[in-house]
PDB file of C-alpha atoms in Angstrom:
ATOM      1  CA  UNK P1035      31.412  27.585   9.686  1.00  0.00           C
ATOM      2  CA  UNK P1036      29.654  28.241   6.545  1.00  0.00           C
ATOM      3  CA  UNK P1037      29.857  24.913   5.485  1.00  0.00           C
ATOM      4  CA  UNK P1038      27.670  23.110   7.678  1.00  0.00           C
ATOM      5  CA  UNK P1039      24.951  25.908   7.325  1.00  0.00           C
ATOM      6  CA  UNK P1040      25.159  25.200   3.575  1.00  0.00           C
ATOM      7  CA  UNK P1041      24.423  21.398   4.123  1.00  0.00           C
ATOM      8  CA  UNK P1042      22.186  21.393   6.637  1.00  0.00           C
ATOM      9  CA  UNK P1043      19.706  23.739   5.896  1.00  0.00           C
ATOM     10  CA  UNK P1044      18.728  22.329   2.399  1.00  0.00           C
ATOM     11  CA  UNK P1045      18.541  18.733   4.211  1.00  0.00           C
ATOM     12  CA  UNK P1046      16.319  20.395   6.992  1.00  0.00           C
ATOM     13  CA  UNK P1047      14.295  21.812   3.929  1.00  0.00           C
ATOM     14  CA  UNK P1048      13.950  18.078   2.743  1.00  0.00           C
ATOM     15  CA  UNK P1049      12.621  16.830   6.230  1.00  0.00           C
ATOM     16  CA  UNK P1050      10.143  19.408   6.248  1.00  0.00           C
ATOM     17  CA  UNK P1051       8.814  18.720   2.933  1.00  0.00           C
ATOM     18  CA  UNK P1052       8.725  15.315   3.471  1.00  0.00           C
ATOM     19  CA  UNK P1053       6.957  15.875   7.643  1.00  0.00           C
ATOM     20  CA  UNK P1054       4.120  17.415   5.487  1.00  0.00           C
ATOM     21  CA  UNK P1055       3.559  14.194   3.009  1.00  0.00           C
ATOM     22  CA  UNK P1056      -0.249  12.908   2.761  1.00  0.00           C
ATOM     23  CA  UNK P1057      -1.086   9.208   2.136  1.00  0.00           C
ATOM     24  CA  UNK P1058      -4.287   6.750   2.719  1.00  0.00           C
ATOM     25  CA  UNK P1059      -6.862   7.204   5.534  1.00  0.00           C
ATOM     26  CA  UNK P1060      -8.433   3.760   6.043  1.00  0.00           C
ATOM     27  CA  UNK P1061      -9.523   0.529   4.261  1.00  0.00           C
ATOM     28  CA  UNK P1062     -12.404  -2.113   3.724  1.00  0.00           C
ATOM     29  CA  UNK P1063     -11.563  -5.771   3.417  1.00  0.00           C
ATOM     30  CA  UNK P1064     -14.038  -8.025   2.187  1.00  0.00           C
ATOM     31  CA  UNK P1065     -13.608 -12.261   2.802  1.00  0.00           C
ATOM     32  CA  UNK P1066     -15.233 -14.602   0.136  1.00  0.00           C
ATOM     33  CA  UNK P1067     -15.468 -18.070   0.762  1.00  0.00           C
ATOM     34  CA  UNK P1068     -15.398 -19.577  -2.514  1.00  0.00           C
ATOM     35  CA  UNK P1069     -15.444 -23.176  -3.382  1.00  0.00           C
ATOM     36  CA  UNK P1070     -12.281 -24.190  -2.730  1.00  0.00           C
ATOM     37  CA  UNK P1071     -10.271 -20.516  -1.971  1.00  0.00           C
ATOM     38  CA  UNK P1072     -10.301 -17.742  -0.128  1.00  0.00           C
ATOM     39  CA  UNK P1073     -10.747 -14.960  -2.040  1.00  0.00           C
ATOM     40  CA  UNK P1074     -10.503 -11.064  -0.455  1.00  0.00           C
ATOM     41  CA  UNK P1075     -11.176  -7.817  -2.022  1.00  0.00           C
ATOM     42  CA  UNK P1076      -9.991  -4.756  -0.450  1.00  0.00           C
ATOM     43  CA  UNK P1077     -11.153  -1.099  -1.684  1.00  0.00           C
ATOM     44  CA  UNK P1078      -8.821   1.564   0.198  1.00  0.00           C
ATOM     45  CA  UNK P1079     -10.090   4.819   0.980  1.00  0.00           C
ATOM     46  CA  UNK P1080      -7.564   7.758   0.530  1.00  0.00           C
ATOM     47  CA  UNK P1081      -7.155  11.052   2.258  1.00  0.00           C
ATOM     48  CA  UNK P1082      -8.239  14.562   0.455  1.00  0.00           C
ATOM     49  CA  UNK P1083      -4.517  15.667   0.519  1.00  0.00           C
ATOM     50  CA  UNK P1084      -3.457  12.197  -0.872  1.00  0.00           C
ATOM     51  CA  UNK P1085      -5.950  13.042  -3.810  1.00  0.00           C
ATOM     52  CA  UNK P1086      -5.357  16.927  -4.611  1.00  0.00           C
ATOM     53  CA  UNK P1087      -1.647  15.524  -4.653  1.00  0.00           C
ATOM     54  CA  UNK P1088      -2.330  13.595  -7.410  1.00  0.00           C
ATOM     55  CA  UNK P1089      -4.808  15.492  -9.147  1.00  0.00           C
ATOM     56  CA  UNK P1090      -1.430  18.408  -9.232  1.00  0.00           C
ATOM     57  CA  UNK P1091       0.532  16.074 -10.875  1.00  0.00           C
ATOM     58  CA  UNK P1092       2.253  14.072  -7.543  1.00  0.00           C
ATOM     59  CA  UNK P1093       3.069  10.695  -8.444  1.00  0.00           C
ATOM     60  CA  UNK P1094       2.162   8.133  -5.635  1.00  0.00           C
ATOM     61  CA  UNK P1095       3.450   4.730  -4.788  1.00  0.00           C
ATOM     62  CA  UNK P1096       1.171   2.043  -2.654  1.00  0.00           C
ATOM     63  CA  UNK P1097       1.926  -1.466  -1.468  1.00  0.00           C
ATOM     64  CA  UNK P1098      -0.976  -3.482  -0.596  1.00  0.00           C
ATOM     65  CA  UNK P1099      -0.023  -7.166   1.303  1.00  0.00           C
ATOM     66  CA  UNK P1100      -2.784  -9.361   1.787  1.00  0.00           C
ATOM     67  CA  UNK P1101      -1.307 -12.173   4.558  1.00  0.00           C
ATOM     68  CA  UNK P1102      -3.331 -15.337   5.969  1.00  0.00           C
ATOM     69  CA  UNK P1103      -2.608 -16.363   9.211  1.00  0.00           C
ATOM     70  CA  UNK P1104      -3.404 -19.117  11.374  1.00  0.00           C
ATOM     71  CA  UNK P1105      -4.254 -18.101  14.744  1.00  0.00           C
ATOM     72  CA  UNK P1106      -3.051 -20.505  17.792  1.00  0.00           C
ATOM     73  CA  UNK P1107      -3.779 -19.510  21.003  1.00  0.00           C
ATOM     74  CA  UNK P1108      -0.038 -19.798  22.859  1.00  0.00           C
ATOM     75  CA  UNK P1109       2.193 -19.593  20.037  1.00  0.00           C
ATOM     76  CA  UNK P1110       2.724 -16.820  17.536  1.00  0.00           C
ATOM     77  CA  UNK P1111       0.095 -17.278  14.807  1.00  0.00           C
ATOM     78  CA  UNK P1112       1.606 -19.028  11.673  1.00  0.00           C
ATOM     79  CA  UNK P1113       1.588 -17.360   8.717  1.00  0.00           C
ATOM     80  CA  UNK P1114       0.275 -19.654   5.399  1.00  0.00           C
ATOM     81  CA  UNK P1115       0.451 -17.310   2.381  1.00  0.00           C
ATOM     82  CA  UNK P1116      -0.065 -13.492   0.895  1.00  0.00           C
ATOM     83  CA  UNK P1117       0.149 -11.665  -2.225  1.00  0.00           C
ATOM     84  CA  UNK P1118       1.910  -8.441  -2.718  1.00  0.00           C
ATOM     85  CA  UNK P1119       0.816  -6.167  -4.900  1.00  0.00           C
ATOM     86  CA  UNK P1120       2.217  -2.823  -5.753  1.00  0.00           C
ATOM     87  CA  UNK P1121       0.225   0.214  -7.236  1.00  0.00           C
ATOM     88  CA  UNK P1122       2.079   3.108  -9.019  1.00  0.00           C
ATOM     89  CA  UNK P1123      -0.505   6.293  -9.883  1.00  0.00           C
ATOM     90  CA  UNK P1124       1.519   8.425 -12.224  1.00  0.00           C
ATOM     91  CA  UNK P1125      -0.640  12.056 -12.612  1.00  0.00           C
ATOM     92  CA  UNK P1126      -0.183  14.557 -15.832  1.00  0.00           C
ATOM     93  CA  UNK P1127      -2.768  17.202 -15.547  1.00  0.00           C
ATOM     94  CA  UNK P1128      -1.272  19.248 -18.204  1.00  0.00           C
ATOM     95  CA  UNK P1129      -2.112  16.053 -21.103  1.00  0.00           C
ATOM     96  CA  UNK P1130      -4.851  15.162 -18.421  1.00  0.00           C
ATOM     97  CA  UNK P1131      -3.556  12.107 -18.614  1.00  0.00           C
ATOM     98  CA  UNK P1132      -3.648   9.582 -15.571  1.00  0.00           C
ATOM     99  CA  UNK P1133      -1.742   6.234 -15.481  1.00  0.00           C
ATOM    100  CA  UNK P1134      -2.511   3.368 -13.190  1.00  0.00           C
ATOM    101  CA  UNK P1135       0.421   0.481 -13.231  1.00  0.00           C
ATOM    102  CA  UNK P1136      -0.220  -2.437 -10.904  1.00  0.00           C
ATOM    103  CA  UNK P1137       1.849  -5.243 -10.439  1.00  0.00           C
ATOM    104  CA  UNK P1138       0.774  -8.401  -8.962  1.00  0.00           C
ATOM    105  CA  UNK P1139       3.659 -11.481  -8.841  1.00  0.00           C
ATOM    106  CA  UNK P1140       5.198 -10.485 -12.374  1.00  0.00           C
ATOM    107  CA  UNK P1141       2.098  -9.737 -14.022  1.00  0.00           C
ATOM    108  CA  UNK P1142       2.452  -5.722 -15.047  1.00  0.00           C
ATOM    109  CA  UNK P1143      -1.192  -4.395 -16.226  1.00  0.00           C
ATOM    110  CA  UNK P1144      -0.941  -0.391 -16.720  1.00  0.00           C
ATOM    111  CA  UNK P1145      -4.382   2.113 -17.599  1.00  0.00           C
ATOM    112  CA  UNK P1146      -4.756   5.429 -18.946  1.00  0.00           C
ATOM    113  CA  UNK P1147      -7.433   7.421 -17.913  1.00  0.00           C
ATOM    114  CA  UNK P1148      -8.477  11.177 -18.656  1.00  0.00           C
ATOM    115  CA  UNK P1149      -9.687  11.695 -15.232  1.00  0.00           C
ATOM    116  CA  UNK P1150      -8.447  11.448 -12.010  1.00  0.00           C
ATOM    117  CA  UNK P1151     -11.526  10.159 -10.238  1.00  0.00           C
ATOM    118  CA  UNK P1152     -11.739   6.635 -12.814  1.00  0.00           C
ATOM    119  CA  UNK P1153      -7.577   6.363 -12.237  1.00  0.00           C
ATOM    120  CA  UNK P1154      -8.036   6.366  -8.379  1.00  0.00           C
ATOM    121  CA  UNK P1155     -11.335   4.263  -8.250  1.00  0.00           C
ATOM    122  CA  UNK P1156     -10.313   2.010 -10.394  1.00  0.00           C
ATOM    123  CA  UNK P1157      -6.156   1.593  -8.924  1.00  0.00           C
ATOM    124  CA  UNK P1158      -7.661   2.210  -4.973  1.00  0.00           C
ATOM    125  CA  UNK P1159     -10.053  -0.907  -5.197  1.00  0.00           C
ATOM    126  CA  UNK P1160      -8.410  -4.606  -4.880  1.00  0.00           C
ATOM    127  CA  UNK P1161     -10.592  -7.341  -6.909  1.00  0.00           C
ATOM    128  CA  UNK P1162     -10.807 -10.334  -5.566  1.00  0.00           C
ATOM    129  CA  UNK P1163      -7.091 -12.209  -4.996  1.00  0.00           C
ATOM    130  CA  UNK P1164      -6.896 -15.849  -4.483  1.00  0.00           C
ATOM    131  CA  UNK P1165      -5.326 -16.175  -1.653  1.00  0.00           C
ATOM    132  CA  UNK P1166      -5.230 -19.571  -0.229  1.00  0.00           C
ATOM    133  CA  UNK P1167      -6.276 -22.795  -1.353  1.00  0.00           C
ATOM    134  CA  UNK P1168      -8.967 -24.263   1.093  1.00  0.00           C
ATOM    135  CA  UNK P1169      -8.076 -28.191   0.296  1.00  0.00           C
ATOM    136  CA  UNK P1170      -4.958 -27.581   2.078  1.00  0.00           C
ATOM    137  CA  UNK P1171      -5.509 -26.297   5.267  1.00  0.00           C
ATOM    138  CA  UNK P1172      -6.371 -28.515   8.457  1.00  0.00           C
ATOM    139  CA  UNK P1173      -8.778 -27.898  10.856  1.00  0.00           C
ATOM    140  CA  UNK P1174      -8.411 -24.517  12.857  1.00  0.00           C
ATOM    141  CA  UNK P1175      -9.234 -20.867  13.056  1.00  0.00           C
ATOM    142  CA  UNK P1176      -7.600 -18.733  10.202  1.00  0.00           C
ATOM    143  CA  UNK P1177      -7.410 -15.097   9.148  1.00  0.00           C
ATOM    144  CA  UNK P1178      -6.717 -12.385   6.999  1.00  0.00           C
ATOM    145  CA  UNK P1179      -4.216  -9.608   7.392  1.00  0.00           C
ATOM    146  CA  UNK P1180      -4.029  -6.676   5.295  1.00  0.00           C
ATOM    147  CA  UNK P1181      -1.597  -4.229   5.369  1.00  0.00           C
ATOM    148  CA  UNK P1182      -1.157  -0.859   2.822  1.00  0.00           C
ATOM    149  CA  UNK P1183       2.357   1.213   2.877  1.00  0.00           C
ATOM    150  CA  UNK P1184       1.941   4.426   0.787  1.00  0.00           C
ATOM    151  CA  UNK P1185       5.918   5.301   0.055  1.00  0.00           C
ATOM    152  CA  UNK P1186       7.739   8.809  -0.612  1.00  0.00           C
ATOM    153  CA  UNK P1187      10.034   9.205  -2.701  1.00  0.00           C
ATOM    154  CA  UNK P1188      13.326   7.109  -2.770  1.00  0.00           C
ATOM    155  CA  UNK P1189      16.323   9.309  -1.097  1.00  0.00           C
ATOM    156  CA  UNK P1190      19.357   8.877  -2.855  1.00  0.00           C
ATOM    157  CA  UNK P1191      21.778   5.821  -0.941  1.00  0.00           C
ATOM    158  CA  UNK P1192      23.987   8.243   0.680  1.00  0.00           C
ATOM    159  CA  UNK P1193      21.520  10.302   2.102  1.00  0.00           C
ATOM    160  CA  UNK P1194      19.254   7.515   3.967  1.00  0.00           C
ATOM    161  CA  UNK P1195      22.219   6.947   5.814  1.00  0.00           C
ATOM    162  CA  UNK P1196      22.969  10.385   6.915  1.00  0.00           C
ATOM    163  CA  UNK P1197      19.203  11.410   7.342  1.00  0.00           C
ATOM    164  CA  UNK P1198      18.166   8.021   9.323  1.00  0.00           C
ATOM    165  CA  UNK P1199      15.006   9.838  11.174  1.00  0.00           C
ATOM    166  CA  UNK P1200      13.478  10.777   8.155  1.00  0.00           C
ATOM    167  CA  UNK P1201      10.444   7.484   7.711  1.00  0.00           C
ATOM    168  CA  UNK P1202      10.560   5.424   4.694  1.00  0.00           C
ATOM    169  CA  UNK P1203       6.787   5.474   3.756  1.00  0.00           C
ATOM    170  CA  UNK P1204       4.031   8.396   4.235  1.00  0.00           C
ATOM    171  CA  UNK P1205       1.525   6.323   5.954  1.00  0.00           C
ATOM    172  CA  UNK P1206       0.850   2.555   7.222  1.00  0.00           C
ATOM    173  CA  UNK P1207      -2.714   0.867   7.883  1.00  0.00           C
ATOM    174  CA  UNK P1208      -2.984  -2.733   8.603  1.00  0.00           C
ATOM    175  CA  UNK P1209      -5.959  -4.028   9.131  1.00  0.00           C
ATOM    176  CA  UNK P1210      -7.190  -7.751  10.997  1.00  0.00           C
ATOM    177  CA  UNK P1211     -10.117  -9.763   9.775  1.00  0.00           C
ATOM    178  CA  UNK P1212     -12.518 -11.244  12.232  1.00  0.00           C
ATOM    179  CA  UNK P1213     -11.048 -14.899  13.043  1.00  0.00           C
ATOM    180  CA  UNK P1214     -13.061 -17.516  11.077  1.00  0.00           C
ATOM    181  CA  UNK P1215     -12.818 -21.321  11.396  1.00  0.00           C
ATOM    182  CA  UNK P1216     -11.770 -23.658   8.464  1.00  0.00           C
ATOM    183  CA  UNK P1217     -12.779 -26.256   6.482  1.00  0.00           C
TER     184      UNK P1217
END
């Protein structure tokens, strides 16, 4: 009977640790209609716990998905295009170095900061991202959907199957814009 206790006690502690994880609070979306395209700007608002964790040295990982849809009245909405962005926040408070990596498609950008405020300010703001060309669109109603997911550290694959009840992300926020007519 001692054997199962030795296995399940550490697993229980891991589960309790993950259930106390904190992430993002909210986000703001801004859509700009340019001459030939639609651009989306997003600002992610972190929770106080997210900020505290980052200041204390915990790394964070955000996946941002910006999708453009055509709205239909009877059938499901039609996916037109999307952009996926990953932001990796690496914190080293001892060296007073804060690194933010941004992966957009095949482009990797890395910026180093001396304070955590500048790192979070740069990393949580998604500058205008071109989502779709207007010239390729048919007349209709459209909207933008932004999904932000704050991921927890990956479990080893063996534990992932055993601990299937542990969530794969801390928090997931989905926001949709008001629908608008194009072109």
